[in-house]
Coordinates of C-alpha atoms in Angstrom, one line a residue:
Chain B
M156 CA 0.0 0.0 0.1
K157 CA 1.4 3.5 -0.9
K158 CA 1.8 5.9 2.0
E159 CA 0.4 9.2 1.3
T160 CA 2.1 11.9 2.7
I161 CA -0.4 14.7 4.6
I162 CA 3.2 16.8 6.2
Q163 CA 6.4 17.1 4.0
V164 CA 9.0 19.5 5.8
E165 CA 12.5 20.1 4.8
N166 CA 15.4 21.9 6.2
L167 CA 13.1 23.7 9.1
T168 CA 14.8 25.8 10.8
K169 CA 13.7 28.6 13.4
K170 CA 16.5 30.8 15.3
F171 CA 15.5 33.8 17.9
G172 CA 18.8 35.6 17.6
D173 CA 21.8 33.6 17.9
F174 CA 19.5 30.5 19.3
T175 CA 18.7 27.6 16.8
A176 CA 15.8 25.9 18.4
V177 CA 15.1 24.3 15.3
K178 CA 18.2 23.1 13.4
G179 CA 16.6 22.2 10.0
I180 CA 14.4 19.3 10.5
T181 CA 13.2 17.1 7.8
F182 CA 10.7 14.7 8.2
D183 CA 7.5 13.2 6.0
V184 CA 3.9 12.4 8.7
Y185 CA 1.1 9.9 6.3
K186 CA -2.1 10.1 6.4
G187 CA -4.4 8.8 8.7
E188 CA -1.2 7.7 10.9
I189 CA -0.8 9.0 14.5
F190 CA 2.3 10.6 14.6
G191 CA 4.1 11.0 18.1
F192 CA 6.5 14.0 18.2
L193 CA 8.5 14.2 21.7
G194 CA 11.1 15.5 22.9
A195 CA 12.8 16.9 26.3
N196 CA 11.5 20.6 27.5
G197 CA 13.6 23.2 25.3
A198 CA 14.5 20.5 22.8
G199 CA 12.6 23.0 20.3
K200 CA 9.1 21.0 19.8
T201 CA 6.8 23.9 20.3
T202 CA 8.6 26.4 18.1
A203 CA 8.7 23.8 15.3
M204 CA 4.7 22.6 15.3
K205 CA 3.7 26.4 15.8
M206 CA 5.9 26.9 12.1
L207 CA 3.3 23.7 11.0
I208 CA 0.4 24.8 12.4
G209 CA 1.3 28.5 10.7
I210 CA 1.4 30.6 13.6
S211 CA 5.6 31.5 13.4
N212 CA 7.3 31.8 10.1
P213 CA 10.4 29.6 10.0
T214 CA 13.9 31.1 9.5
S215 CA 14.9 28.9 6.9
G216 CA 13.3 25.7 5.2
K217 CA 10.1 24.0 4.3
A218 CA 7.1 22.9 5.4
N219 CA 4.1 21.5 4.0
V220 CA 1.1 21.3 5.4
A221 CA -2.2 19.3 4.1
G222 CA -1.2 20.4 0.7
F223 CA -0.1 23.7 1.7
D224 CA 2.9 26.1 2.3
V225 CA 2.8 27.2 6.0
L226 CA 4.8 30.2 4.7
T227 CA 3.1 31.0 1.9
Q228 CA -0.4 29.9 2.5
R229 CA -0.4 30.1 6.1
E230 CA -4.4 30.9 7.1
I231 CA -5.9 28.1 4.3
V232 CA -3.0 26.4 6.4
K233 CA -4.8 27.2 9.7
K234 CA -8.5 26.4 8.0
S235 CA -7.4 22.5 7.2
I236 CA -6.3 22.0 10.5
G237 CA -7.2 21.9 14.5
Y238 CA -5.1 22.0 17.3
M239 CA -5.0 21.2 20.7
S240 CA -3.3 23.0 23.1
Q241 CA -3.0 21.8 27.1
K242 CA -2.6 25.5 28.1
F243 CA -5.2 27.2 26.3
S244 CA -8.2 25.3 24.7
L245 CA -11.3 26.3 26.1
Y246 CA -13.0 30.0 27.4
D247 CA -13.5 28.5 31.4
D248 CA -16.5 31.1 31.7
L249 CA -18.5 30.3 29.1
T250 CA -21.0 27.0 28.8
I251 CA -20.0 23.7 26.6
N252 CA -22.4 24.7 24.5
E253 CA -21.4 28.4 23.7
N254 CA -18.0 27.1 23.3
I255 CA -18.8 24.7 20.6
T256 CA -20.8 27.4 18.9
F257 CA -17.9 30.1 19.6
F258 CA -15.4 27.9 18.3
G259 CA -17.9 26.8 15.5
G260 CA -18.7 30.4 14.6
I261 CA -14.6 31.2 14.6
Y262 CA -14.1 27.9 11.5
G263 CA -17.2 29.6 9.5
L264 CA -19.0 26.9 9.9
T265 CA -23.4 28.1 9.0
R266 CA -25.5 28.6 11.7
K267 CA -27.3 25.9 10.9
L268 CA -24.4 23.2 10.8
I269 CA -22.8 24.6 14.3
K270 CA -26.8 23.6 15.8
E271 CA -26.2 20.0 14.2
K272 CA -23.3 19.4 15.1
T273 CA -23.6 20.7 19.3
I274 CA -26.4 18.5 20.1
Q275 CA -24.1 15.5 18.2
L276 CA -21.0 16.4 20.2
V277 CA -22.7 16.7 23.4
Q278 CA -23.9 13.1 23.1
E279 CA -21.3 11.6 22.2
L280 CA -19.4 13.3 25.0
E281 CA -22.3 12.4 27.1
M282 CA -22.8 15.7 28.6
Q283 CA -26.3 16.1 28.0
D284 CA -26.9 17.0 31.2
V285 CA -23.6 19.8 32.2
A286 CA -23.4 21.4 28.6
D287 CA -25.0 24.0 30.2
N288 CA -22.9 24.3 32.9
L289 CA -19.7 26.3 32.9
V290 CA -16.3 24.8 31.0
G291 CA -14.7 25.9 34.5
S292 CA -16.3 23.8 36.2
L293 CA -15.4 20.7 34.2
P294 CA -12.8 17.8 35.7
L295 CA -9.4 18.6 34.1
G296 CA -10.5 15.3 31.6
W297 CA -13.6 16.2 30.5
K298 CA -12.0 19.9 29.4
Q299 CA -9.9 18.0 27.2
K300 CA -11.9 16.0 25.6
L301 CA -14.6 18.4 24.7
S302 CA -11.5 20.1 23.4
F303 CA -10.0 18.0 21.2
S304 CA -14.1 17.1 20.0
V305 CA -14.3 20.8 19.5
A306 CA -10.8 20.7 17.2
L307 CA -12.2 18.4 15.1
L308 CA -15.2 20.4 14.8
H309 CA -14.8 21.8 11.3
E310 CA -13.3 18.3 10.3
P311 CA -9.9 18.6 9.9
K312 CA -7.1 16.3 7.6
I313 CA -4.8 16.7 10.5
V314 CA -5.0 17.6 14.4
F315 CA -1.7 19.1 16.4
L316 CA -2.3 18.0 20.3
D317 CA 0.0 19.2 22.0
E318 CA -0.1 17.6 26.0
P319 CA -3.5 16.4 25.6
T320 CA -3.4 14.2 28.8
G321 CA -0.9 16.1 30.8
G322 CA -2.5 15.7 35.2
V323 CA -5.3 13.0 33.6
D324 CA -6.3 10.7 35.3
P325 CA -5.3 7.1 34.6
I326 CA -8.8 5.9 33.2
T327 CA -9.6 9.7 31.2
R328 CA -5.9 9.4 29.7
R329 CA -7.1 5.8 28.3
Q330 CA -11.0 7.1 27.5
F331 CA -9.1 10.1 25.3
W332 CA -6.8 8.0 23.4
E333 CA -9.7 5.8 22.0
M334 CA -10.8 9.3 20.9
I335 CA -7.9 9.6 18.8
Y336 CA -7.6 5.6 17.5
T337 CA -10.8 6.5 16.4
Q338 CA -10.4 9.4 14.4
A339 CA -7.2 8.3 13.4
Y340 CA -9.3 5.4 11.8
K341 CA -11.6 7.3 10.1
G342 CA -8.4 9.4 8.1
T343 CA -7.8 12.1 10.3
T344 CA -4.3 12.8 10.6
I345 CA -3.1 12.9 14.7
F346 CA 0.6 14.9 15.3
V347 CA 0.9 14.2 19.0
T348 CA 3.2 15.0 22.0
T349 CA 3.2 13.7 25.0
H350 CA 5.5 13.6 28.6
Y351 CA 3.9 9.9 28.9
M352 CA 5.9 7.0 27.5
D353 CA 3.6 4.4 27.6
E354 CA 1.5 7.1 25.1
A355 CA 3.7 6.9 22.7
E356 CA 3.7 2.9 22.6
Y357 CA 0.3 3.6 21.0
C358 CA 1.6 5.9 18.1
D359 CA 2.7 4.0 14.6
R360 CA 5.5 6.6 14.7
V361 CA 7.5 8.2 17.0
S362 CA 10.2 11.0 16.1
I363 CA 12.4 11.9 19.4
M364 CA 13.8 15.8 19.2
V365 CA 17.5 16.8 21.7
D366 CA 18.6 19.9 21.2
G367 CA 16.8 20.9 17.8
V368 CA 17.6 17.8 15.7
I369 CA 15.6 14.6 15.0
E370 CA 17.4 12.2 16.4
A371 CA 15.0 9.4 15.9
L372 CA 12.1 8.6 13.9
D373 CA 10.9 5.6 13.7
T374 CA 7.8 2.3 14.6
P375 CA 8.0 2.1 19.0
K376 CA 9.1 -1.8 17.8
K377 CA 11.4 -0.5 15.8
L378 CA 13.3 2.3 18.1
K379 CA 13.4 -0.5 21.1
E380 CA 15.0 -2.6 19.2
Q381 CA 17.4 -0.3 17.5
F382 CA 18.6 0.8 21.1
K383 CA 18.4 -2.2 22.7
V384 CA 15.7 -1.5 25.4
D385 CA 12.4 -2.6 26.4
S386 CA 10.4 0.6 26.4
M387 CA 10.2 3.6 25.3
N388 CA 11.3 5.4 28.1
D389 CA 14.3 3.6 28.5
V390 CA 14.7 5.0 24.0
F391 CA 13.6 8.7 26.0
L392 CA 16.5 8.3 28.4
K393 CA 19.2 7.0 26.2
L394 CA 18.8 9.3 23.9
A395 CA 17.7 12.5 25.8
R396 CA 20.6 12.8 27.6
N397 CA 22.5 8.9 27.9
I398 CA 21.6 8.6 30.9
E399 CA 21.2 4.2 31.3
Chain H
M482 CA 4.2 13.0 63.6
S483 CA 6.0 15.2 61.5
I484 CA 3.2 16.1 60.3
S485 CA -0.5 14.7 60.9
V486 CA -3.8 15.5 59.3
Q487 CA -7.1 14.2 61.2
N488 CA -10.7 14.5 59.6
I489 CA -9.9 17.4 57.4
S490 CA -13.1 18.8 55.5
K491 CA -12.8 21.6 53.1
S492 CA -15.5 22.6 50.4
Y493 CA -15.6 25.5 48.1
K494 CA -19.4 26.8 47.3
S495 CA -20.8 23.2 46.3
I496 CA -18.3 21.3 45.5
Q497 CA -16.7 19.2 48.8
A498 CA -12.9 19.0 47.7
I499 CA -11.7 17.3 50.2
D500 CA -14.1 15.0 52.8
D501 CA -12.3 13.3 56.0
V502 CA -8.8 13.4 55.0
S503 CA -6.3 11.5 57.4
F504 CA -2.5 10.2 57.4
E505 CA 0.3 11.0 59.0
V506 CA 4.2 11.5 57.2
N507 CA 7.1 10.5 60.0
E508 CA 10.6 12.1 60.2
G509 CA 12.2 12.0 57.5
E510 CA 9.6 10.5 55.2
L511 CA 8.9 10.5 51.4
F512 CA 5.3 10.8 51.4
G513 CA 3.6 11.3 48.4
L514 CA 0.4 12.6 47.6
I515 CA -0.9 9.9 44.6
G516 CA -3.9 11.5 42.3
P517 CA -5.5 13.0 38.8
D518 CA -6.4 16.3 38.2
G519 CA -9.1 17.6 41.0
A520 CA -9.0 14.8 43.4
G521 CA -8.5 17.5 46.0
K522 CA -4.3 17.4 46.4
T523 CA -3.7 21.0 46.3
T524 CA -6.1 21.7 49.2
I525 CA -4.1 19.7 51.6
F526 CA -1.4 21.4 50.6
R527 CA -2.8 25.0 51.2
I528 CA -3.8 23.8 54.0
L529 CA -0.7 22.5 55.9
T530 CA 1.2 25.3 54.3
T531 CA -1.4 27.7 56.2
L532 CA -2.7 29.5 52.6
L533 CA -6.2 27.9 53.7
I534 CA -8.3 26.7 56.8
A535 CA -10.1 23.6 56.8
N536 CA -13.9 23.5 57.3
E537 CA -13.6 20.5 59.8
G538 CA -10.7 18.6 61.3
N539 CA -7.5 19.6 62.4
A540 CA -3.3 19.3 61.1
K541 CA -0.5 19.7 62.7
V542 CA 2.9 20.1 61.2
L543 CA 5.7 19.7 63.2
E544 CA 3.5 19.7 66.4
Y545 CA 2.8 23.0 65.1
D546 CA -1.1 24.2 64.9
V547 CA -1.7 25.1 61.0
K548 CA -4.6 27.8 62.3
Q549 CA -2.8 29.1 66.0
D550 CA 0.8 28.7 64.2
Y551 CA 0.8 30.0 61.5
K552 CA 4.0 31.8 61.6
A553 CA 5.9 29.1 62.8
I554 CA 4.9 27.0 59.9
R555 CA 5.7 29.2 57.7
N556 CA 8.8 30.0 59.1
S557 CA 10.1 26.3 59.3
V558 CA 8.5 24.8 56.0
G559 CA 9.3 25.3 52.6
Y560 CA 6.5 25.2 49.1
M561 CA 6.7 24.9 45.8
P562 CA 2.6 25.3 44.4
G563 CA 1.9 23.4 41.6
K564 CA 1.5 26.2 39.0
F565 CA 4.9 29.0 38.6
S566 CA 5.1 31.2 41.5
L567 CA 8.0 33.1 40.2
Y568 CA 9.1 36.4 39.5
Q569 CA 8.5 36.2 35.6
D570 CA 10.5 38.8 35.2
L571 CA 13.2 39.0 37.8
T572 CA 16.8 36.9 36.8
V573 CA 17.4 33.3 38.6
E574 CA 19.7 35.4 40.4
E575 CA 17.4 37.8 41.7
N576 CA 14.4 35.1 42.7
L577 CA 16.9 33.4 44.9
T578 CA 18.0 36.8 46.1
F579 CA 14.1 37.7 46.7
F580 CA 13.6 34.9 48.6
A581 CA 16.6 34.4 50.8
T582 CA 16.1 38.2 52.1
I583 CA 12.3 37.5 52.5
F584 CA 13.1 34.2 55.4
G585 CA 16.1 36.9 56.5
T586 CA 18.8 34.6 55.2
T587 CA 21.2 34.5 52.8
I588 CA 22.5 33.3 49.4
E589 CA 26.0 31.8 50.7
E590 CA 24.3 30.6 54.6
N591 CA 22.3 27.9 53.1
Y592 CA 23.8 27.5 50.1
D593 CA 25.1 23.4 50.7
L594 CA 21.2 22.2 50.6
I595 CA 20.7 24.1 47.5
E596 CA 24.6 23.7 45.6
D597 CA 24.2 20.1 42.9
I598 CA 20.9 22.3 42.0
Y599 CA 21.8 25.5 41.8
V600 CA 25.1 24.5 40.0
Q601 CA 22.7 22.9 37.2
I602 CA 20.9 26.6 36.7
E603 CA 23.6 28.7 37.8
P604 CA 24.7 29.2 34.0
F605 CA 21.6 31.1 33.4
K606 CA 21.5 33.2 36.6
K607 CA 21.0 36.4 34.5
R608 CA 18.1 35.5 32.5
R609 CA 15.5 36.2 33.2
A610 CA 12.8 32.9 35.2
G611 CA 10.1 33.8 32.4
A612 CA 12.6 32.4 29.6
L613 CA 13.5 29.8 30.8
S614 CA 12.9 25.7 30.4
G615 CA 9.9 24.1 32.0
G616 CA 12.7 21.6 33.8
M617 CA 14.9 24.9 34.5
K618 CA 12.3 26.6 36.1
Q619 CA 11.5 23.2 38.6
K620 CA 15.0 23.3 39.8
L621 CA 14.8 27.4 40.7
A622 CA 11.3 26.9 42.4
L623 CA 13.1 24.2 45.0
C624 CA 16.0 26.3 45.5
C625 CA 13.7 28.8 46.3
A626 CA 12.2 26.5 48.5
L627 CA 15.1 25.3 50.0
I628 CA 16.8 28.7 50.5
H629 CA 15.7 29.3 54.5
A630 CA 16.8 25.2 54.9
P631 CA 13.1 23.8 55.9
K632 CA 12.7 21.4 58.1
V633 CA 9.4 20.6 55.8
L634 CA 9.0 20.1 51.9
F635 CA 6.4 20.8 50.3
L636 CA 6.0 20.3 46.1
D637 CA 2.8 20.4 44.6
E638 CA 3.2 18.4 41.2
P639 CA 6.6 19.4 40.7
T640 CA 7.2 17.3 37.6
T641 CA 4.0 17.5 35.8
G642 CA 4.4 18.7 31.9
V643 CA 8.1 17.9 32.8
D644 CA 9.9 15.8 30.5
P645 CA 11.1 12.4 31.5
V646 CA 14.6 12.9 31.8
S647 CA 14.5 15.9 34.1
R648 CA 12.0 13.5 36.0
K649 CA 14.0 11.4 36.9
E650 CA 16.9 14.0 37.9
F651 CA 14.2 15.9 40.1
W652 CA 13.4 12.4 42.1
Q653 CA 17.3 11.6 42.2
M654 CA 17.2 15.2 44.3
L655 CA 14.6 14.7 46.3
K656 CA 16.0 11.5 47.7
R657 CA 19.1 13.7 48.4
L658 CA 17.4 16.2 50.1
Q659 CA 15.7 13.2 52.1
Q660 CA 19.1 11.7 53.1
K661 CA 19.5 15.3 54.8
G662 CA 16.7 14.9 57.1
I663 CA 14.4 17.2 55.0
I664 CA 10.6 15.2 55.5
I665 CA 9.1 15.6 52.4
L666 CA 5.5 15.6 50.6
V667 CA 5.2 15.1 47.4
S668 CA 2.2 15.1 45.3
T669 CA 2.4 13.7 41.9
P670 CA -0.7 12.6 38.6
Y671 CA 2.6 10.5 37.3
M672 CA 2.0 6.8 39.1
D673 CA 5.5 5.5 38.0
E674 CA 6.3 8.2 40.8
A675 CA 4.4 7.0 43.3
A676 CA 7.2 3.9 43.5
L677 CA 9.8 6.4 44.3
C678 CA 8.4 7.4 47.5
D679 CA 8.5 5.7 51.1
R680 CA 4.7 5.1 51.3
I681 CA 1.9 7.4 49.0
A682 CA -1.8 8.1 49.5
L683 CA -4.0 6.7 46.7
I684 CA -6.3 10.3 46.2
Q685 CA -9.3 10.5 44.1
K686 CA -12.6 12.4 44.2
G687 CA -11.3 14.1 47.5
K688 CA -11.2 11.3 49.1
I689 CA -8.1 9.2 50.4
L690 CA -8.3 4.6 48.9
K691 CA -5.4 3.7 50.4
I692 CA -2.3 4.5 51.9
D693 CA 0.4 2.3 51.9
S694 CA 4.1 1.9 50.8
P695 CA 4.0 1.1 46.9
S696 CA 5.3 -2.0 47.3
N697 CA 2.6 -3.5 50.3
I698 CA -0.1 -1.5 48.0
I699 CA 1.0 -3.6 45.2
S700 CA 1.5 -7.1 46.9
K701 CA -1.4 -6.9 48.5
Y702 CA -3.3 -6.8 45.0
D703 CA -5.1 -9.9 44.7
K704 CA -6.3 -10.1 41.2
T705 CA -3.8 -11.2 37.8
I706 CA -3.2 -9.3 34.9
Y707 CA -2.2 -10.4 31.6
D708 CA 0.1 -8.8 28.7
I709 CA -1.8 -9.1 25.6
Q710 CA -0.5 -8.6 22.0
S711 CA -1.0 -8.8 18.5
N712 CA -1.5 -7.4 15.3
N713 CA -4.4 -5.1 15.7
T714 CA -4.3 -2.7 19.3
H715 CA -7.0 -0.9 18.4
G716 CA -9.0 -3.9 17.1
L717 CA -8.0 -6.4 20.1
I718 CA -9.1 -3.5 23.0
H719 CA -12.7 -3.9 21.3
D720 CA -12.8 -7.7 20.6
L721 CA -11.1 -8.0 24.4
K722 CA -14.0 -6.1 25.8
N723 CA -16.4 -7.8 23.9
Y724 CA -15.1 -11.2 25.8
S725 CA -17.6 -12.8 27.9
S726 CA -15.7 -12.9 31.0
N727 CA -13.3 -10.0 31.0
Y728 CA -12.9 -7.6 34.4
S729 CA -11.2 -5.2 32.8
V730 CA -8.9 -4.0 29.4
Y731 CA -7.1 -1.3 29.4
A732 CA -4.1 -0.4 27.0
F733 CA -0.8 -0.2 29.4
G734 CA 2.4 0.9 26.7
E735 CA 3.4 -1.8 24.4
F736 CA 0.4 -4.2 26.0
I737 CA -3.3 -4.4 26.7
H738 CA -3.4 -5.4 30.5
Y739 CA -6.4 -7.5 30.5
I740 CA -8.2 -8.9 33.7
D741 CA -10.7 -12.0 33.6
K742 CA -13.7 -12.6 35.7
N743 CA -12.6 -15.6 36.7
P744 CA -10.3 -17.6 38.7
D745 CA -9.6 -20.6 36.5
F746 CA -9.1 -18.5 33.3
N747 CA -7.6 -20.6 30.0
S748 CA -5.7 -18.3 27.9
N749 CA -6.0 -20.9 25.2
D750 CA -9.7 -20.3 25.1
L751 CA -8.8 -16.7 24.6
K752 CA -6.6 -17.3 22.1
K753 CA -8.9 -19.0 20.1
Y754 CA -11.4 -16.2 20.6
L755 CA -8.8 -13.9 19.3
E756 CA -7.4 -16.2 16.3
N757 CA -11.3 -16.5 15.3
K758 CA -11.3 -12.7 15.3
G759 CA -8.4 -12.3 13.0
H760 CA -5.8 -11.6 15.2
A761 CA -2.2 -12.8 14.8
E762 CA 0.7 -12.5 16.0
I763 CA -0.9 -13.1 19.9
I764 CA 0.8 -12.8 22.6
I765 CA -0.4 -13.6 26.2
K766 CA 1.6 -13.7 29.8
N767 CA 1.4 -12.8 32.9
A768 CA 1.8 -9.0 33.0
T769 CA 3.9 -6.9 36.3
T770 CA 1.2 -4.9 38.4
T771 CA 2.6 -1.5 38.7
I772 CA 0.6 1.3 41.1
E773 CA -1.1 2.6 38.1
D774 CA -3.6 -0.9 37.9
V775 CA -4.5 -1.0 41.5
F776 CA -5.1 2.5 40.9
M777 CA -7.6 2.1 37.8
D778 CA -9.2 -1.0 40.0
L779 CA -10.1 1.3 43.2

């Protein structure tokens, strides 16, 4: 089966003054895969991701996301992708229904479609009883599930998830990954960062970034073979700081 | 008893944050509060550091009462809140000097306590705290919490959002501080870190579910967990959930953790069932129980 490429990154570089945060990274992401984008704090993950979602200009190099150039077609890139960050995702002082309506409007959906989507989404998440409650009153795990669904409102080809499960309880964390699996199965490409190394095992392929460079990229199974260890945690520890 | 919490409850309007919580932390102990976001961990920290008053119950830190002797407690404990609370627009060095001065001491006076940690961030001492990476911020916050040589250290989710390498280093630092006689109460949502504490309290929805040493918590777990793998992970979760005698099914790293209802579970029957569902390269073997497994079954 020929794999269709949906993200193409070539020598992508970002400099802040004298400091090079991302040092000419090159990689491809295939359609429908769950791509784990790992790295230590400060390795350049967030900077790289910001360039891919069209909110930061590369200093040099190229990236094509969902068929569009991130430098010259950034507005179309933004329309073709969904993005969920851990820090800011939804408005705490709006209700669940209001948040969905708001983001539906931002993404340019029609009023009719927003109404339909709101009902459907609230049902899928089994949040009917709390749909008129403020998002701020929800447990973190619920917020994250809701925010993932909101990032998918406009049916993007790719969704970028920046540490979606940080601090979430073990059961909700797994429910969240089942949502990811279901979405990938429907053909949406998932680009995800995490500090939970058991979650790295759930990805189709994983890249590990160290000091602005992608040091390794393969399936979790092959990475473990390559580094002769039993878990992704050990792969990470070996690569990221050569700690035995 | 160095920290003693007796029947503490606290609610915010209609939300019961913690409900009748009791536990004790011994001299020299590294004690962990393990639970997800919203479990009530931060409320416990804020009560013990005298920043919040409980609705019911009593608590003592180093024999001081959290209500009457709050000033004595504030002088003898260090607190690192979950949210980064240093001054973003002061440099590393300025932050440290500031906290030392507040407690009437100097960086030099207690330098031996923070030396191990401070040398790692010293190259950046002229950098503003706001411009540090996550791991560096945590190290600076720990230095600031230690600068007045506290007897007790309260660390609220010090490793949330921190990468695995920095997390490992952070725990090595905690072990060294413990050896210097500092009592440490630490909270974390990472279940793998629980194993590094002397004793842990598993907490969820404001209630403590269990208190014991990590090894006792694991050895007292009486169910058998199986590691299961096939060439189709997503389908495997689905098919196992439909297996008639399943007790629980959840992803666990590269394997699925499966628990069966029957004590006389036969793995060959399950294997045949999975083969009939089209799975190949099936592995079924006994798994090692972890704190996370116990937690999910509480």
